Tab-separated table of C-alpha atoms and ligand atoms in Angstrom:
chain	number	residue	atom	x	y	z
B	1	UNK	CA	0.000	0.000	0.000
B	2	UNK	CA	1.376	3.417	-0.863
B	3	UNK	CA	1.263	6.279	1.579
B	4	UNK	CA	1.490	10.020	1.104
B	5	UNK	CA	3.549	10.208	4.268
B	6	UNK	CA	5.143	7.774	6.687
B	7	UNK	CA	6.327	8.602	10.196
B	8	UNK	CA	9.095	6.075	10.626
B	9	UNK	CA	10.861	4.602	13.605
B	10	UNK	CA	9.139	6.461	16.411
B	11	UNK	CA	7.687	5.360	19.719
B	12	UNK	CA	3.931	5.709	19.460
B	13	UNK	CA	1.893	6.396	22.587
B	14	UNK	CA	-1.866	6.462	23.011
B	15	UNK	CA	-3.974	6.780	26.140
B	16	UNK	CA	-3.618	3.027	26.647
B	17	UNK	CA	-0.362	1.807	25.070
B	18	UNK	CA	3.216	2.611	24.093
B	19	UNK	CA	4.728	0.701	21.148
B	20	UNK	CA	7.257	0.997	18.331
B	21	UNK	CA	5.573	1.413	14.935
B	22	UNK	CA	5.574	3.299	11.667
B	23	UNK	CA	2.468	5.348	10.880
B	24	UNK	CA	1.224	5.433	7.292
B	25	UNK	CA	-0.895	8.412	6.214
B	26	UNK	CA	-3.019	8.841	3.109
B	27	UNK	CA	-5.464	11.627	2.269
B	28	UNK	CA	-4.968	13.145	5.716
B	29	UNK	CA	-5.866	10.022	7.640
B	30	UNK	CA	-3.974	7.239	9.339
B	31	UNK	CA	-4.364	4.169	7.124
B	32	UNK	CA	-1.619	1.846	8.391
B	33	UNK	CA	0.145	1.209	11.688
B	34	UNK	CA	2.916	-1.301	11.105
B	35	UNK	CA	6.538	-2.047	10.388
B	36	UNK	CA	8.848	-0.994	7.532
B	37	UNK	CA	6.234	1.176	5.817
B	38	UNK	CA	6.994	3.169	2.679
B	39	UNK	CA	5.622	6.481	1.561
B	40	UNK	CA	6.180	9.346	-0.860
B	41	UNK	CA	7.398	11.419	2.097
B	42	UNK	CA	9.038	10.131	5.238
B	43	UNK	CA	9.552	11.754	8.625
B	44	UNK	CA	12.304	10.085	10.624
B	45	UNK	CA	11.006	9.814	14.197
B	46	UNK	CA	13.937	7.898	15.666
B	47	UNK	CA	14.269	8.782	19.378
B	48	UNK	CA	11.011	10.697	19.160
B	49	UNK	CA	7.592	10.147	20.687
B	50	UNK	CA	4.678	10.035	18.248
B	51	UNK	CA	1.554	11.211	20.071
B	52	UNK	CA	-1.992	12.219	19.162
B	53	UNK	CA	-1.907	15.937	18.483
B	54	UNK	CA	-3.038	17.899	21.496
B	55	UNK	CA	-6.611	19.169	21.642
B	56	UNK	CA	-6.744	22.551	23.349
B	57	UNK	CA	-10.239	22.477	24.768
B	58	UNK	CA	-10.313	25.761	26.680
B	59	UNK	CA	-9.080	28.893	24.955
B	60	UNK	CA	-10.472	32.317	24.122
B	61	UNK	CA	-9.797	33.320	20.516
B	62	UNK	CA	-11.182	36.405	18.745
B	63	UNK	CA	-13.604	36.732	21.641
B	64	UNK	CA	-14.851	39.970	23.121
B	65	UNK	CA	-15.801	40.135	26.770
B	66	UNK	CA	-19.203	41.404	27.854
B	67	UNK	CA	-17.559	44.786	28.476
B	68	UNK	CA	-16.062	44.906	24.982
B	69	UNK	CA	-12.389	43.941	25.441
B	70	UNK	CA	-11.076	41.760	22.594
B	71	UNK	CA	-8.560	38.958	23.042
B	72	UNK	CA	-5.272	39.658	21.296
B	73	UNK	CA	-5.267	36.385	19.341
B	74	UNK	CA	-7.437	35.716	16.335
B	75	UNK	CA	-7.938	32.349	14.680
B	76	UNK	CA	-4.739	32.695	12.701
B	77	UNK	CA	-2.321	33.636	15.481
B	78	UNK	CA	-4.155	31.509	18.035
B	79	UNK	CA	-4.099	28.377	15.899
B	80	UNK	CA	-0.467	28.839	14.856
B	81	UNK	CA	0.522	29.293	18.486
B	82	UNK	CA	-1.508	26.213	19.437
B	83	UNK	CA	0.266	24.189	16.747
B	84	UNK	CA	3.695	25.277	17.934
B	85	UNK	CA	2.609	24.054	21.359
B	86	UNK	CA	1.871	20.525	20.125
B	87	UNK	CA	-1.835	20.918	19.326
B	88	UNK	CA	-3.550	19.901	16.109
B	89	UNK	CA	-7.096	20.856	17.064
B	90	UNK	CA	-8.669	23.431	19.350
B	91	UNK	CA	-12.082	24.314	20.706
B	92	UNK	CA	-12.381	28.032	21.541
B	93	UNK	CA	-15.573	29.680	22.755
B	94	UNK	CA	-18.304	31.328	20.729
B	95	UNK	CA	-19.699	33.807	23.233
B	96	UNK	CA	-23.332	34.818	23.169
B	97	UNK	CA	-23.891	38.159	24.857
B	98	UNK	CA	-27.267	39.368	26.076
B	99	UNK	CA	-29.481	40.465	23.232
B	100	UNK	CA	-27.666	38.253	20.722
B	101	UNK	CA	-29.201	35.142	19.260
B	102	UNK	CA	-27.374	31.828	19.373
B	103	UNK	CA	-27.394	31.400	15.600
B	104	UNK	CA	-26.160	34.974	15.180
B	105	UNK	CA	-23.346	34.180	17.626
B	106	UNK	CA	-22.249	31.070	15.769
B	107	UNK	CA	-22.408	32.884	12.418
B	108	UNK	CA	-20.211	35.624	13.869
B	109	UNK	CA	-17.576	33.148	15.039
B	110	UNK	CA	-17.705	31.263	11.739
B	111	UNK	CA	-16.871	34.545	10.024
B	112	UNK	CA	-13.908	35.014	12.391
B	113	UNK	CA	-12.563	31.478	12.135
B	114	UNK	CA	-13.325	30.529	8.538
B	115	UNK	CA	-10.185	30.321	6.420
B	116	UNK	CA	-8.001	31.639	9.229
B	117	UNK	CA	-7.260	28.635	11.399
B	118	UNK	CA	-4.367	26.336	10.494
B	119	UNK	CA	-5.787	23.488	12.591
B	120	UNK	CA	-9.250	22.003	12.944
B	121	UNK	CA	-11.576	23.692	15.373
B	122	UNK	CA	-14.986	23.648	16.902
B	123	UNK	CA	-16.613	25.914	19.502
B	124	UNK	CA	-18.083	25.678	22.931
B	125	UNK	CA	-21.141	27.904	22.920
B	126	UNK	CA	-21.312	30.330	25.859
B	127	UNK	CA	-24.979	30.808	26.732
B	128	UNK	CA	-25.583	34.126	28.488
B	129	UNK	CA	-29.126	34.812	27.316
B	130	UNK	CA	-31.221	31.631	27.546
B	131	UNK	CA	-34.446	32.981	26.078
B	132	UNK	CA	-37.300	30.653	25.150
B	133	UNK	CA	-36.212	30.858	21.510
B	134	UNK	CA	-32.645	30.028	22.437
B	135	UNK	CA	-33.675	27.069	24.565
B	136	UNK	CA	-36.365	25.594	22.332
B	137	UNK	CA	-35.038	26.332	18.863
B	138	UNK	CA	-31.534	27.695	18.722
B	139	UNK	CA	-29.661	25.327	21.074
B	140	UNK	CA	-31.051	22.245	19.280
B	141	UNK	CA	-30.078	23.896	15.983
B	142	UNK	CA	-26.589	24.582	17.353
B	143	UNK	CA	-26.253	20.915	18.228
B	144	UNK	CA	-27.310	19.955	14.703
B	145	UNK	CA	-24.595	22.293	13.470
B	146	UNK	CA	-21.908	20.336	15.342
B	147	UNK	CA	-21.772	22.169	18.661
B	148	UNK	CA	-21.655	19.571	21.426
B	149	UNK	CA	-20.881	21.753	24.444
B	150	UNK	CA	-22.430	24.778	26.110
B	151	UNK	CA	-20.751	26.941	28.777
B	152	UNK	CA	-22.484	28.923	31.488
B	153	UNK	CA	-21.212	31.392	34.060
B	154	UNK	CA	-22.333	31.559	37.686
B	155	UNK	CA	-20.574	34.903	38.115
B	156	UNK	CA	-20.025	38.144	36.132
B	157	UNK	CA	-23.082	40.410	36.160
B	158	UNK	CA	-23.401	40.523	32.365
B	159	UNK	CA	-22.910	36.799	31.801
B	160	UNK	CA	-24.250	34.858	34.764
B	161	UNK	CA	-27.300	32.638	34.726
B	162	UNK	CA	-29.419	31.964	37.772
B	163	UNK	CA	-30.068	28.456	39.063
B	164	UNK	CA	-33.339	28.102	37.124
B	165	UNK	CA	-31.700	29.163	33.867
B	166	UNK	CA	-28.814	26.810	34.592
B	167	UNK	CA	-31.317	23.950	34.995
B	168	UNK	CA	-32.987	24.935	31.712
B	169	UNK	CA	-29.666	24.724	29.874
B	170	UNK	CA	-28.635	21.476	31.562
B	171	UNK	CA	-31.977	19.943	30.580
B	172	UNK	CA	-31.666	20.900	26.914
B	173	UNK	CA	-28.066	19.677	26.864
B	174	UNK	CA	-29.131	16.383	28.393
B	175	UNK	CA	-31.865	15.933	25.819
B	176	UNK	CA	-29.480	16.442	22.892
B	177	UNK	CA	-26.438	14.646	24.346
B	178	UNK	CA	-24.447	17.852	24.747
B	179	UNK	CA	-22.100	18.607	27.633
B	180	UNK	CA	-22.538	21.699	29.793
B	181	UNK	CA	-19.433	23.424	31.132
B	182	UNK	CA	-19.525	25.859	34.014
B	183	UNK	CA	-17.449	28.692	35.423
B	184	UNK	CA	-18.260	28.048	39.073
B	185	UNK	CA	-17.657	30.913	41.475
B	186	UNK	CA	-20.172	32.491	43.858
B	187	UNK	CA	-21.046	35.890	42.436
B	188	UNK	CA	-22.385	37.312	45.705
B	189	UNK	CA	-19.240	36.560	47.692
B	190	UNK	CA	-16.984	38.076	45.026
B	191	UNK	CA	-19.129	41.208	44.642
B	192	UNK	CA	-19.469	41.724	48.389
B	193	UNK	CA	-15.791	41.504	49.222
B	194	UNK	CA	-14.657	43.353	46.072
B	195	UNK	CA	-16.780	46.363	46.957
B	196	UNK	CA	-15.298	46.529	50.450
B	197	UNK	CA	-11.733	46.150	49.188
B	198	UNK	CA	-12.109	48.912	46.604
B	199	UNK	CA	-13.842	51.233	49.109
B	200	UNK	CA	-10.896	50.718	51.463
B	201	UNK	CA	-8.458	51.638	48.671
B	202	UNK	CA	-7.186	48.093	48.202
B	203	UNK	CA	-7.205	48.161	44.431
B	204	UNK	CA	-3.862	46.620	43.338
B	205	UNK	CA	-3.788	43.341	41.353
B	206	UNK	CA	-2.955	41.354	44.512
B	207	UNK	CA	-6.471	42.052	45.840
B	208	UNK	CA	-7.947	40.194	42.894
B	209	UNK	CA	-6.951	36.929	44.587
B	210	UNK	CA	-8.376	38.045	47.920
B	211	UNK	CA	-11.651	38.975	46.247
B	212	UNK	CA	-12.043	35.454	44.802
B	213	UNK	CA	-11.648	33.293	47.932
B	214	UNK	CA	-11.515	29.516	47.702
B	215	UNK	CA	-14.898	29.226	49.387
B	216	UNK	CA	-16.520	31.109	46.494
B	217	UNK	CA	-15.379	28.317	44.192
B	218	UNK	CA	-16.282	25.576	46.646
B	219	UNK	CA	-19.838	26.854	47.133
B	220	UNK	CA	-20.480	27.276	43.423
B	221	UNK	CA	-19.031	23.899	42.435
B	222	UNK	CA	-21.166	22.237	45.083
B	223	UNK	CA	-24.267	24.005	43.765
B	224	UNK	CA	-23.437	23.305	40.126
B	225	UNK	CA	-22.955	19.607	40.815
B	226	UNK	CA	-26.221	19.514	42.759
B	227	UNK	CA	-28.103	21.086	39.861
B	228	UNK	CA	-26.568	18.672	37.351
B	229	UNK	CA	-27.387	15.695	39.562
B	230	UNK	CA	-30.952	16.931	40.005
B	231	UNK	CA	-31.628	16.706	36.266
B	232	UNK	CA	-29.144	13.859	35.682
B	233	UNK	CA	-27.167	15.884	33.137
B	234	UNK	CA	-23.424	15.687	32.468
B	235	UNK	CA	-21.410	18.688	33.647
B	236	UNK	CA	-17.774	19.696	33.370
B	237	UNK	CA	-16.364	22.140	35.915
B	238	UNK	CA	-13.793	24.255	34.091
B	239	UNK	CA	-10.601	25.705	35.586
B	240	UNK	CA	-10.856	24.115	39.043
B	241	UNK	CA	-8.362	26.019	41.189
B	242	UNK	CA	-8.800	24.690	44.726
B	243	UNK	CA	-8.387	21.365	46.563
B	244	UNK	CA	-11.905	21.831	47.947
B	245	UNK	CA	-13.316	22.121	44.435
B	246	UNK	CA	-11.335	19.130	43.227
B	247	UNK	CA	-12.584	17.041	46.149
B	248	UNK	CA	-16.182	17.860	45.230
B	249	UNK	CA	-15.537	16.736	41.659
B	250	UNK	CA	-13.851	13.573	42.897
B	251	UNK	CA	-16.687	12.790	45.311
B	252	UNK	CA	-19.316	13.307	42.616
B	253	UNK	CA	-17.404	11.075	40.205
B	254	UNK	CA	-17.085	8.377	42.857
B	255	UNK	CA	-20.837	8.562	43.409
B	256	UNK	CA	-21.373	7.760	39.741
B	257	UNK	CA	-22.564	11.204	38.663
B	258	UNK	CA	-21.565	12.358	35.181
B	259	UNK	CA	-19.296	15.085	36.524
B	260	UNK	CA	-15.984	15.997	34.903
B	261	UNK	CA	-13.238	18.361	35.972
B	262	UNK	CA	-10.629	20.523	34.289
B	263	UNK	CA	-7.641	22.315	35.751
B	264	UNK	CA	-5.060	24.538	34.090
B	265	UNK	CA	-1.278	25.067	34.210
B	266	UNK	CA	-1.572	28.427	35.977
B	267	UNK	CA	-2.942	26.666	39.062
B	268	UNK	CA	-0.054	24.167	38.940
B	269	UNK	CA	2.830	26.545	38.244
B	270	UNK	CA	1.952	30.053	39.523
B	271	UNK	CA	0.999	31.444	42.938
B	272	UNK	CA	-0.576	34.612	44.281
B	273	UNK	CA	2.925	35.893	44.999
B	274	UNK	CA	3.087	36.505	41.256
B	275	UNK	CA	0.297	39.056	41.732
B	276	UNK	CA	2.577	40.959	44.146
B	277	UNK	CA	5.034	41.975	41.450
B	278	UNK	CA	5.835	45.697	41.453
B	279	UNK	CA	3.552	48.337	39.949
B	280	UNK	CA	0.917	46.816	37.701
B	281	UNK	CA	3.061	43.798	36.739
B	282	UNK	CA	0.813	41.601	38.842
B	283	UNK	CA	-1.934	42.241	36.260
B	284	UNK	CA	-0.150	39.808	33.952
B	285	UNK	CA	-1.025	37.012	36.365
B	286	UNK	CA	-4.680	37.914	36.912
B	287	UNK	CA	-7.166	35.275	35.893
B	288	UNK	CA	-10.422	33.980	37.339
B	289	UNK	CA	-10.442	31.942	39.449
B	290	UNK	CA	-7.121	33.351	40.662
B	291	UNK	CA	-3.833	31.545	41.100
B	292	UNK	CA	-3.478	30.258	44.693
B	293	UNK	CA	-0.506	28.842	46.665
B	294	UNK	CA	2.043	26.020	46.612
B	295	UNK	CA	-0.062	23.718	48.826
B	296	UNK	CA	-2.871	24.066	46.288
B	297	UNK	CA	-0.471	23.231	43.468
B	298	UNK	CA	0.573	20.017	45.211
B	299	UNK	CA	-3.038	19.029	45.903
B	300	UNK	CA	-4.094	19.657	42.299
B	301	UNK	CA	-1.201	17.532	41.014
B	302	UNK	CA	-2.399	14.714	43.282
B	303	UNK	CA	-5.887	15.045	41.812
B	304	UNK	CA	-4.409	14.850	38.319
B	305	UNK	CA	-2.584	11.681	39.348
B	306	UNK	CA	-5.732	10.216	40.899
B	307	UNK	CA	-7.881	10.860	37.839
B	308	UNK	CA	-10.130	13.587	39.249
B	309	UNK	CA	-9.459	15.768	36.214
B	310	UNK	CA	-10.314	14.630	32.715
B	311	UNK	CA	-8.537	17.517	30.992
B	312	UNK	CA	-5.741	19.988	31.642
B	313	UNK	CA	-6.430	23.001	29.435
B	314	UNK	CA	-4.637	26.305	29.011
B	315	UNK	CA	-7.559	28.719	29.486
B	316	UNK	CA	-5.589	30.873	27.043
B	317	UNK	CA	-7.237	34.292	27.460
B	318	UNK	CA	-4.674	36.630	25.949
B	319	UNK	CA	-4.663	40.325	26.836
B	320	UNK	CA	-1.438	42.202	26.153
B	321	UNK	CA	0.334	44.141	28.872
B	322	UNK	CA	-0.468	47.432	27.149
B	323	UNK	CA	-3.346	49.823	26.543
B	324	UNK	CA	-5.086	47.318	24.234
B	325	UNK	CA	-5.298	44.775	27.040
B	326	UNK	CA	-4.399	44.724	30.709
B	327	UNK	CA	-3.756	48.475	30.862
B	328	UNK	CA	-6.817	49.556	28.851
B	329	UNK	CA	-8.206	51.425	31.862
B	330	UNK	CA	-4.953	53.186	32.616
B	331	UNK	CA	-2.105	52.620	35.029
B	332	UNK	CA	-4.284	53.242	38.103
B	333	UNK	CA	-7.103	50.861	37.245
B	334	UNK	CA	-8.523	48.862	40.122
B	335	UNK	CA	-8.339	45.068	40.014
B	336	UNK	CA	-12.020	45.144	39.019
B	337	UNK	CA	-11.153	47.094	35.857
B	338	UNK	CA	-8.369	44.839	34.586
B	339	UNK	CA	-9.067	42.102	32.015
B	340	UNK	CA	-9.036	38.612	33.472
B	341	UNK	CA	-6.939	35.992	31.777
B	342	UNK	CA	-3.468	35.047	30.649
B	343	UNK	CA	-1.875	33.350	27.641
B	344	UNK	CA	-0.669	29.757	27.665
B	345	UNK	CA	-1.876	27.942	24.556
B	346	UNK	CA	1.688	27.036	23.490
B	347	UNK	CA	3.036	26.360	26.983
B	348	UNK	CA	0.308	23.995	28.232
B	349	UNK	CA	1.691	20.758	26.822
B	350	UNK	CA	5.433	21.406	27.355
B	351	UNK	CA	4.615	22.310	30.989
B	352	UNK	CA	2.505	19.190	31.480
B	353	UNK	CA	5.036	16.964	29.747
B	354	UNK	CA	8.095	18.324	31.544
B	355	UNK	CA	6.681	18.577	35.055
B	356	UNK	CA	4.200	15.751	34.639
B	357	UNK	CA	5.800	12.969	32.568
B	358	UNK	CA	9.488	13.787	32.853
B	359	UNK	CA	9.217	14.661	36.541
B	360	UNK	CA	7.536	11.295	37.180
B	361	UNK	CA	4.175	12.643	38.346
B	362	UNK	CA	2.093	11.130	35.548
B	363	UNK	CA	2.564	8.417	32.941
B	364	UNK	CA	2.797	9.010	29.235
B	365	UNK	CA	-0.646	7.420	28.919
B	366	UNK	CA	-2.087	9.918	31.400
B	367	UNK	CA	-0.445	12.737	29.452
B	368	UNK	CA	-2.071	11.607	26.206
B	369	UNK	CA	-5.437	11.205	27.908
B	370	UNK	CA	-5.272	14.619	29.597
B	371	UNK	CA	-3.938	16.437	26.548
B	372	UNK	CA	-6.000	14.911	23.744
B	373	UNK	CA	-8.014	11.710	24.138
B	374	UNK	CA	-10.343	12.743	26.943
B	375	UNK	CA	-11.140	16.082	25.296
B	376	UNK	CA	-11.924	14.279	22.044
B	377	UNK	CA	-14.347	12.012	23.873
B	378	UNK	CA	-15.948	14.764	25.943
B	379	UNK	CA	-16.491	17.081	22.992
B	380	UNK	CA	-17.687	14.624	20.344
B	381	UNK	CA	-14.458	14.474	18.327
B	382	UNK	CA	-13.447	10.879	19.042
B	383	UNK	CA	-12.355	8.666	17.254
B	384	UNK	CA	-11.530	11.085	14.428
B	385	UNK	CA	-9.406	13.079	16.856
B	386	UNK	CA	-7.494	12.290	20.021
B	387	UNK	CA	-6.036	8.914	19.124
B	388	UNK	CA	-3.576	7.168	16.854
B	389	UNK	CA	-5.676	4.531	15.154
B	390	UNK	CA	-6.426	3.366	11.647
B	391	UNK	CA	-9.132	5.659	10.282
B	392	UNK	CA	-8.371	8.587	12.571
B	393	UNK	CA	-7.303	11.947	11.202
B	394	UNK	CA	-3.526	12.229	10.938
B	395	UNK	CA	-3.430	14.792	13.751
B	396	UNK	CA	-0.077	13.924	15.235
B	397	UNK	CA	2.526	15.614	17.408
B	398	UNK	CA	6.086	14.332	17.305
B	399	UNK	CA	7.953	15.118	20.494
B	400	UNK	CA	11.610	15.179	21.463
B	401	UNK	CA	11.285	14.036	25.081
B	402	UNK	CA	14.873	15.030	25.899
B	403	UNK	CA	15.098	18.566	24.511
B	404	UNK	CA	15.567	21.153	27.250
B	405	UNK	CA	14.646	24.753	26.571
B	406	UNK	CA	13.401	27.808	28.420
B	407	UNK	CA	10.029	29.415	27.756
B	408	UNK	CA	10.768	32.788	26.151
B	409	UNK	CA	8.392	35.376	24.759
B	410	UNK	CA	10.670	35.723	21.686
B	411	UNK	CA	9.836	32.125	20.765
B	412	UNK	CA	6.058	32.515	21.055
B	413	UNK	CA	3.800	32.734	18.014
B	414	UNK	CA	0.798	34.273	19.696
B	415	UNK	CA	0.071	37.976	19.562
B	416	UNK	CA	1.238	38.568	23.104
B	417	UNK	CA	3.969	40.654	24.684
B	418	UNK	CA	4.569	38.436	27.714
B	419	UNK	CA	4.381	34.850	28.889
B	420	UNK	CA	3.461	34.151	32.500
B	421	UNK	CA	5.789	31.146	32.298
B	422	UNK	CA	8.791	33.180	31.081
B	423	UNK	CA	12.151	31.646	31.981
B	424	UNK	CA	10.853	28.234	33.091
B	425	UNK	CA	13.226	25.532	31.892
B	426	UNK	CA	11.317	22.582	30.489
B	427	UNK	CA	12.393	19.216	29.124
B	428	UNK	CA	10.343	17.668	26.335
B	429	UNK	CA	9.096	19.747	23.388
B	430	UNK	CA	6.999	19.083	20.294
B	431	UNK	CA	9.167	19.221	17.168
B	432	UNK	CA	6.667	18.505	14.390
B	433	UNK	CA	2.882	18.838	14.392
B	434	UNK	CA	0.592	17.492	11.700
B	435	UNK	CA	-2.979	18.570	11.136
B	436	UNK	CA	-4.667	15.962	8.937
B	437	UNK	CA	-1.227	15.056	7.622
B	438	UNK	CA	-0.244	18.661	6.862
B	439	UNK	CA	2.326	20.602	8.761
B	440	UNK	CA	5.940	21.302	9.289
B	441	UNK	CA	8.592	21.252	11.922
B	442	UNK	CA	7.690	23.591	14.742
B	443	UNK	CA	11.257	24.836	14.582
B	444	UNK	CA	10.585	26.220	11.109
B	445	UNK	CA	7.780	28.341	9.748
B	446	UNK	CA	4.270	26.959	9.688
B	447	UNK	CA	2.677	26.440	6.307
B	448	UNK	CA	-0.120	23.920	6.269
B	449	UNK	CA	-3.117	24.363	4.049
B	450	UNK	CA	-5.891	26.547	5.433
B	451	UNK	CA	-9.571	25.895	5.554
B	452	UNK	CA	-9.859	23.497	8.441
B	453	UNK	CA	-13.451	23.416	9.560
B	454	UNK	CA	-15.695	22.663	12.449
B	455	UNK	CA	-16.155	19.111	13.465
B	456	UNK	CA	-19.386	17.507	12.493
B	457	UNK	CA	-21.226	16.811	15.694
B	458	UNK	CA	-20.455	13.276	16.593
B	459	UNK	CA	-21.986	12.134	19.841
B	460	UNK	CA	-19.924	12.272	22.969
B	461	UNK	CA	-18.439	9.027	24.218
B	462	UNK	CA	-17.177	9.769	27.742
S	1	DUC	N1	-13.113	32.499	32.711
S	1	DUC	C1	-12.460	31.838	31.797
S	1	DUC	O1	-12.804	30.699	31.506
S	1	DUC	N2	-11.425	32.404	31.190
S	1	DUC	C2	-10.997	33.710	31.414
S	1	DUC	C3	-11.678	34.425	32.473
S	1	DUC	C4	-12.812	33.722	33.076
S	1	DUC	O2	-13.481	34.250	33.926
S	2	ZN	ZN1	-14.318	30.887	33.264
S	3	ZN	ZN1	-11.573	30.536	30.019
């Protein structure tokens, strides 16, 4: 059998196995896994790991916040940066704002993504205005269009849904086999303490962490899980940042509820001391929920090891450290007026590989599951994505597990002017990423064909 491309001599790893094999690719799909394969093109993968391309399942690309701030990455820069970070597929958000229809929202994001992304993509639909039309007509239509996940907020005045609206959305999602995702923080606690901090003149970035206490996350996760259990709907808690939150997810999973959890590198690698940097520098490390402390980091790693979390995602929410982003409200802005979020789409997998696999915290199989396979299953992309199997798309990341390099902003391909992980020395980097068999070495320029599209809405399998 002839192949367009063969990846020869590598060590292939999936979420279940590690084995030596050549991978034969034709028409953008894996058609052969075997020995001594031949192809028109050959990539020598000797001493390399051949992994399913990462699926970045939590990132904000070409997305405006409810107050109008735009992320610095669009679908071109965001997807290129994702690819350089070992990803061959991503699932950003399409954000409905109040007064917008769901179909209008998806059309808007199609116009932003179409022809721009260098890797395949789909969207999670943020539902901020669950009108009768949205619930009865537009969400089912979104599902038909290939959208298999909805996200809701329990905080942010312009985005949050109340418990009844949350139940409405969970019920529709359950009916159509979609997965609901939730930003779980107690809005009342955050608003109450924020007002007092600002009134007392405590406005610096460090007070952002104080205004989002762990108990705000714990209360909201507990409530979100209760609501999901009440209507027997699957629910994924995004960006879990506390041991208390992780324990609630773990307990719910042990009870048999269809509850899933996600954490992010910022909660594993950064602490609130980063918010104490001089002047407004701490703004670079502001995200919600906020980064915590080293005891939290250790606890979250243990939950990763124990299987509490199904995915580790970047929550790439890029706002530059200038007047277009973090400093849009001037150098004296209060922590309430500074955009929430930080970049990390390219650093997620090198961080997880280096400090997870190479540091002995997780196995290679866990890495593949957390970086690609579980997301593919949760979001209806499996088995086309997230695995190395005959028939799957040739979405493949080839890694040099021994390369040691520092994270440097000069090496990033996003549209950012800082990396929160600057200077961290990591071992294990992706060297070549293929998106349906197209791609090039991540050390060189990126030139795959454009026009990757949304996934067709397969049903979820996790
Ligand atoms: N939630 C996110 O998921 N990302 C950025 C900020 C936020 O509140
Ligand atoms: Zn969120
Ligand atoms: Zn996010």
